[in-house]
Coordinates of N, CA, C and O in Angstrom, one line a residue:
M1 N 0.9 -1.2 0.0 CA 0.0 0.0 0.0 C 0.9 1.2 0.0 O 1.8 1.3 0.8
T2 N 0.6 2.1 -0.9 CA 1.4 3.4 -1.0 C 0.8 4.4 0.0 O -0.3 4.3 0.4
P3 N 1.6 5.5 0.2 CA 1.0 6.6 1.1 C -0.3 7.2 0.5 O -1.2 7.4 1.2
A4 N -0.3 7.3 -0.8 CA -1.6 7.9 -1.5 C -2.7 6.9 -1.3 O -3.9 7.4 -1.0
E5 N -2.5 5.6 -1.4 CA -3.6 4.6 -1.2 C -4.0 4.6 0.3 O -5.2 4.5 0.5
L6 N -3.1 4.8 1.2 CA -3.5 4.8 2.6 C -4.3 6.1 2.9 O -5.4 6.0 3.6
R7 N -3.9 7.2 2.4 CA -4.7 8.5 2.6 C -6.1 8.3 2.0 O -7.1 8.6 2.6
A8 N -6.1 7.8 0.8 CA -7.4 7.7 0.1 C -8.3 6.7 0.9 O -9.6 7.0 1.0
F9 N -7.8 5.6 1.4 CA -8.6 4.7 2.1 C -9.1 5.3 3.4 O -10.3 5.2 3.7
C10 N -8.3 6.0 4.1 CA -8.7 6.7 5.4 C -9.8 7.7 5.1 O -10.7 7.8 5.9
L11 N -9.6 8.5 4.0 CA -10.6 9.5 3.7 C -11.9 9.0 3.1 O -12.9 9.7 2.9
G12 N -11.9 7.7 2.7 CA -13.1 7.0 2.1 C -14.2 6.7 3.1 O -15.3 6.4 2.7
F13 N -13.9 6.8 4.4 CA -15.0 6.6 5.4 C -15.9 7.8 5.6 O -15.4 8.9 5.4
N14 N -17.1 7.5 6.0 CA -18.1 8.6 6.2 C -17.5 9.6 7.2 O -17.0 9.3 8.3
A15 N -17.6 10.9 6.8 CA -17.2 12.0 7.7 C -15.7 12.1 8.0 O -15.3 12.8 9.0
A16 N -14.9 11.3 7.4 CA -13.4 11.3 7.7 C -12.8 12.5 7.1 O -13.1 12.9 5.9
V17 N -11.9 13.1 7.8 CA -11.1 14.3 7.4 C -9.7 14.1 7.7 O -9.3 13.3 8.6
E18 N -8.8 14.8 7.0 CA -7.4 14.8 7.3 C -7.0 16.2 7.9 O -7.3 17.2 7.3
E19 N -6.3 16.2 9.0 CA -5.9 17.4 9.6 C -4.4 17.3 10.0 O -3.8 16.2 9.9
F20 N -3.7 18.4 10.3 CA -2.3 18.5 10.6 C -2.1 19.2 11.9 O -1.4 20.3 11.9
P21 N -2.6 18.7 13.0 CA -2.5 19.5 14.3 C -1.1 19.4 14.9 O -0.8 20.3 15.8
F22 N -0.3 18.5 14.5 CA 1.1 18.3 15.2 C 2.2 19.0 14.3 O 2.9 19.9 14.8
T23 N 2.3 18.5 13.1 CA 3.3 19.0 12.2 C 2.8 18.9 10.8 O 1.8 18.1 10.6
P24 N 3.3 19.7 9.8 CA 2.8 19.6 8.5 C 3.0 18.3 7.8 O 2.4 17.9 6.8
E25 N 3.9 17.5 8.4 CA 4.2 16.2 7.8 C 3.4 15.0 8.4 O 3.4 13.9 7.9
T26 N 2.7 15.3 9.5 CA 1.9 14.3 10.2 C 0.4 14.4 9.9 O -0.2 15.3 10.4
S27 N -0.1 13.5 9.1 CA -1.5 13.4 8.8 C -2.3 12.8 9.9 O -1.9 11.7 10.4
V28 N -3.3 13.4 10.4 CA -4.2 12.9 11.4 C -5.6 12.7 10.8 O -6.1 13.7 10.3
F29 N -6.0 11.5 10.7 CA -7.4 11.2 10.2 C -8.4 11.1 11.3 O -8.2 10.4 12.2
K30 N -9.4 11.9 11.2 CA -10.4 12.0 12.2 C -11.8 11.7 11.7 O -12.1 12.0 10.5
V31 N -12.7 11.3 12.6 CA -14.1 11.2 12.3 C -14.8 12.0 13.4 O -14.7 11.7 14.5
L32 N -15.6 13.0 12.9 CA -16.3 13.9 13.9 C -15.4 14.3 15.0 O -15.8 14.3 16.2
G33 N -14.2 14.7 14.7 CA -13.2 15.3 15.7 C -12.4 14.3 16.5 O -11.6 14.7 17.3
K34 N -12.7 13.0 16.2 CA -11.9 12.0 17.0 C -11.0 11.2 16.1 O -11.3 10.8 15.0
M35 N -9.7 11.1 16.5 CA -8.7 10.5 15.7 C -8.8 9.0 15.6 O -9.0 8.3 16.6
F36 N -8.7 8.5 14.4 CA -8.6 7.0 14.2 C -7.4 6.5 13.5 O -7.1 5.4 13.5
A37 N -6.6 7.5 12.9 CA -5.3 7.1 12.3 C -4.4 8.3 12.3 O -4.8 9.4 12.1
L38 N -3.1 8.0 12.4 CA -2.0 9.0 12.4 C -0.8 8.5 11.6 O -0.4 7.4 11.9
S39 N -0.3 9.3 10.7 CA 0.8 8.8 9.9 C 1.6 9.9 9.3 O 1.1 10.9 8.9
A40 N 2.9 9.7 9.3 CA 3.8 10.6 8.5 C 3.9 9.9 7.2 O 4.7 9.0 6.9
L41 N 3.0 10.3 6.3 CA 2.9 9.7 5.0 C 4.1 9.7 4.1 O 4.3 8.8 3.2
D42 N 5.1 10.6 4.4 CA 6.3 10.6 3.6 C 7.4 9.8 4.3 O 8.5 9.8 3.9
G43 N 7.1 9.1 5.4 CA 8.1 8.4 6.2 C 8.5 7.1 5.5 O 7.7 6.5 4.7
E44 N 9.7 6.7 5.7 CA 10.3 5.5 5.2 C 10.8 4.6 6.4 O 11.7 5.1 7.1
P45 N 10.2 3.5 6.6 CA 9.1 2.9 6.0 C 7.8 3.6 6.4 O 7.7 4.3 7.4
L46 N 6.7 3.4 5.6 CA 5.4 3.9 5.9 C 4.9 3.2 7.1 O 4.8 2.0 7.2
K47 N 4.5 4.0 8.1 CA 3.9 3.5 9.4 C 2.6 4.3 9.6 O 2.5 5.5 9.3
V48 N 1.7 3.7 10.3 CA 0.4 4.3 10.7 C 0.1 3.9 12.1 O 0.2 2.7 12.5
N49 N -0.3 4.8 13.0 CA -0.9 4.5 14.3 C -2.4 4.3 14.2 O -3.1 5.1 13.6
L50 N -2.8 3.2 14.7 CA -4.3 2.8 14.6 C -4.8 2.4 16.0 O -4.1 1.7 16.7
K51 N -6.0 2.8 16.3 CA -6.7 2.4 17.5 C -7.0 0.9 17.4 O -7.3 0.4 16.3
C52 N -7.0 0.2 18.5 CA -7.2 -1.3 18.5 C -7.8 -1.7 19.8 O -7.5 -1.2 20.9
D53 N -8.7 -2.7 19.8 CA -9.2 -3.3 21.0 C -8.0 -3.8 21.8 O -7.1 -4.5 21.2
P54 N -7.9 -3.6 23.1 CA -6.7 -4.0 23.8 C -6.3 -5.5 23.7 O -5.2 -5.8 23.6
E55 N -7.3 -6.4 23.8 CA -7.0 -7.8 23.6 C -6.5 -8.1 22.2 O -5.6 -8.9 22.1
A56 N -7.1 -7.6 21.2 CA -6.7 -7.8 19.8 C -5.3 -7.2 19.6 O -4.5 -7.8 18.9
A57 N -5.0 -6.1 20.3 CA -3.7 -5.4 20.1 C -2.6 -6.4 20.5 O -1.6 -6.5 19.8
V58 N -2.8 -7.0 21.7 CA -1.8 -7.9 22.2 C -1.6 -9.1 21.2 O -0.5 -9.5 20.9
R59 N -2.7 -9.7 20.8 CA -2.7 -10.8 19.9 C -2.0 -10.4 18.5 O -1.1 -11.2 18.1
L60 N -2.3 -9.3 18.0 CA -1.7 -8.8 16.7 C -0.2 -8.6 16.9 O 0.5 -9.0 16.0
R61 N 0.2 -8.0 18.0 CA 1.6 -7.8 18.2 C 2.4 -9.1 18.3 O 3.5 -9.2 17.8
A62 N 1.8 -10.1 18.9 CA 2.4 -11.5 19.0 C 2.5 -12.1 17.6 O 3.4 -12.9 17.3
Q63 N 1.5 -11.9 16.7 CA 1.5 -12.6 15.4 C 2.3 -11.9 14.4 O 2.7 -12.6 13.4
H64 N 2.5 -10.6 14.5 CA 3.1 -9.8 13.4 C 4.2 -8.9 14.0 O 3.9 -7.9 14.7
P65 N 5.5 -9.1 13.6 CA 6.5 -8.3 14.1 C 6.4 -6.8 13.6 O 6.9 -5.9 14.2
A66 N 5.6 -6.6 12.5 CA 5.4 -5.3 11.9 C 4.3 -4.5 12.7 O 4.0 -3.3 12.4
I67 N 3.7 -5.1 13.8 CA 2.8 -4.4 14.6 C 3.3 -4.3 16.0 O 3.6 -5.3 16.6
V68 N 3.5 -3.1 16.5 CA 4.1 -2.8 17.8 C 3.2 -1.9 18.6 O 2.3 -1.2 18.0
P69 N 3.5 -1.7 19.9 CA 2.7 -0.8 20.7 C 2.8 0.6 20.1 O 3.8 1.0 19.6
G70 N 1.7 1.4 20.1 CA 1.6 2.7 19.5 C 2.7 3.7 20.0 O 2.8 3.9 21.2
W71 N 3.5 4.2 19.0 CA 4.5 5.1 19.3 C 3.9 6.5 19.7 O 3.1 7.0 19.0
H72 N 4.2 7.0 20.9 CA 3.7 8.2 21.4 C 2.2 8.2 21.6 O 1.5 9.2 21.6
M73 N 1.7 7.0 21.9 CA 0.2 6.8 22.1 C 0.0 6.0 23.3 O 0.9 5.4 23.8
N74 N -1.2 5.8 23.7 CA -1.6 4.9 24.8 C -1.4 3.5 24.3 O -2.1 3.0 23.4
K75 N -0.4 2.8 24.8 CA 0.1 1.5 24.3 C -1.0 0.4 24.5 O -0.9 -0.6 23.8
R76 N -1.9 0.6 25.3 CA -3.0 -0.4 25.5 C -4.0 -0.3 24.4 O -4.5 -1.3 24.0
H77 N -4.2 0.9 23.8 CA -5.3 1.1 22.8 C -4.8 1.4 21.4 O -5.6 1.4 20.5
W78 N -3.5 1.6 21.2 CA -3.0 2.0 19.9 C -1.8 1.1 19.5 O -1.0 0.7 20.3
N79 N -1.8 0.8 18.2 CA -0.7 0.0 17.6 C 0.0 0.9 16.5 O -0.7 1.7 15.9
T80 N 1.3 0.7 16.4 CA 2.0 1.3 15.2 C 2.2 0.1 14.2 O 2.7 -0.9 14.6
V81 N 1.7 0.3 13.0 CA 1.7 -0.7 12.0 C 2.7 -0.3 10.9 O 2.6 0.8 10.3
T82 N 3.7 -1.1 10.6 CA 4.6 -0.8 9.4 C 3.9 -1.4 8.2 O 3.8 -2.6 8.0
V83 N 3.4 -0.5 7.4 CA 2.4 -0.9 6.3 C 3.0 -1.8 5.3 O 2.4 -2.8 4.9
G84 N 4.2 -1.6 4.8 CA 4.8 -2.4 3.7 C 5.1 -3.8 4.1 O 5.4 -4.7 3.3
D85 N 5.2 -4.1 5.4 CA 5.5 -5.4 5.9 C 4.3 -6.3 6.1 O 4.5 -7.5 6.6
L86 N 3.1 -5.8 5.8 CA 1.9 -6.6 6.0 C 1.1 -6.6 4.7 O 1.2 -5.7 3.9
P87 N 0.3 -7.6 4.5 CA -0.6 -7.6 3.3 C -1.6 -6.4 3.3 O -2.0 -6.0 4.4
D88 N -1.8 -5.8 2.2 CA -2.7 -4.7 2.1 C -4.1 -5.0 2.7 O -4.6 -4.1 3.3
A89 N -4.6 -6.2 2.5 CA -5.9 -6.5 3.0 C -5.9 -6.4 4.5 O -6.9 -5.9 5.1
L90 N -4.8 -6.8 5.2 CA -4.8 -6.7 6.7 C -4.7 -5.3 7.1 O -5.3 -4.9 8.1
V91 N -3.9 -4.5 6.4 CA -3.8 -3.1 6.7 C -5.2 -2.4 6.6 O -5.6 -1.6 7.5
R92 N -5.9 -2.7 5.5 CA -7.2 -2.1 5.3 C -8.2 -2.5 6.5 O -8.9 -1.7 7.0
E93 N -8.1 -3.8 6.9 CA -8.9 -4.3 8.0 C -8.6 -3.6 9.3 O -9.5 -3.2 10.0
L94 N -7.3 -3.4 9.5 CA -6.9 -2.7 10.8 C -7.3 -1.2 10.8 O -7.8 -0.7 11.8
V95 N -7.3 -0.6 9.6 CA -7.7 0.8 9.5 C -9.2 0.9 9.8 O -9.7 1.7 10.5
E96 N -10.0 0.0 9.1 CA -11.4 0.0 9.3 C -11.8 -0.3 10.7 O -12.7 0.3 11.3
D97 N -11.1 -1.3 11.4 CA -11.4 -1.6 12.8 C -11.1 -0.3 13.7 O -11.9 -0.1 14.6
S98 N -10.1 0.4 13.4 CA -9.8 1.6 14.1 C -10.9 2.6 14.0 O -11.4 3.2 14.9
Y99 N -11.3 2.9 12.7 CA -12.5 3.8 12.5 C -13.7 3.3 13.2 O -14.4 4.1 13.9
D100 N -14.0 2.0 13.1 CA -15.2 1.5 13.8 C -15.2 1.7 15.3 O -16.2 2.0 15.9
L101 N -14.0 1.4 15.9 CA -13.8 1.6 17.4 C -14.1 3.1 17.8 O -14.8 3.3 18.8
V102 N -13.6 4.0 17.0 CA -13.8 5.4 17.3 C -15.3 5.8 17.1 O -15.9 6.4 18.0
V103 N -15.9 5.3 16.1 CA -17.3 5.6 15.8 C -18.1 5.0 16.9 O -19.1 5.6 17.4
A104 N -17.8 3.8 17.4 CA -18.6 3.2 18.5 C -18.6 4.0 19.8 O -19.5 3.9 20.6
G105 N -17.5 4.8 19.9 CA -17.5 5.7 21.1 C -18.2 7.0 21.0 O -18.3 7.8 22.0
L106 N -18.7 7.3 19.8 CA -19.5 8.5 19.6 C -20.9 8.4 20.2 O -21.4 7.3 20.3
P107 N -21.5 9.5 20.5 CA -22.9 9.5 20.9 C -23.8 8.8 19.8 O -23.5 8.9 18.6
R108 N -24.9 8.2 20.3 CA -25.8 7.5 19.4 C -26.3 8.3 18.2 O -26.3 7.8 17.1
A109 N -26.6 9.5 18.4 CA -27.2 10.4 17.3 C -26.1 10.6 16.3 O -26.4 10.5 15.1
E110 N -24.8 10.7 16.6 CA -23.8 10.9 15.7 C -23.5 9.6 14.9 O -23.3 9.6 13.7
R111 N -23.6 8.5 15.6 CA -23.4 7.2 15.0 C -24.5 6.9 13.9 O -24.2 6.5 12.8
L112 N -25.7 7.3 14.3 CA -26.8 7.1 13.3 C -26.6 8.0 12.1 O -26.9 7.6 11.0
R113 N -26.1 9.2 12.3 CA -25.9 10.1 11.2 C -24.8 9.5 10.2 O -24.8 9.8 9.0
L114 N -23.9 8.7 10.8 CA -22.9 8.1 10.0 C -23.3 6.8 9.4 O -22.5 6.1 8.7
D115 N -24.5 6.4 9.7 CA -25.0 5.1 9.2 C -24.3 3.9 9.9 O -24.1 2.9 9.2
R116 N -23.9 4.1 11.1 CA -23.2 3.0 11.8 C -23.8 2.9 13.2 O -23.2 3.4 14.2
P117 N -24.9 2.2 13.3 CA -25.6 2.1 14.6 C -24.7 1.4 15.6 O -24.7 1.6 16.8

């Protein structure tokens, strides 16, 4: 997955936006003001921080050396994923899971507006 493909995939979700609150090089993808992905898209290798269920996070880290505790994030809830070292399908699944976790934490009215009860 290329940086452009990662950006396009993140922005393909309902109400997803890209912001740069930290540095001009760090893309932060949010849904209704809540972050679900963070990446320096010009970084080598390409990495992305993604929210993850704590139990799944531990399992994924054990299964894949390319998935480690989230750098500069709450290590219980965030993973740092080295994109090029994993199949694109798995990366897309992890990004979607991150988005879904964030949406699940939104108020019910906002979830319904996003078509994700």
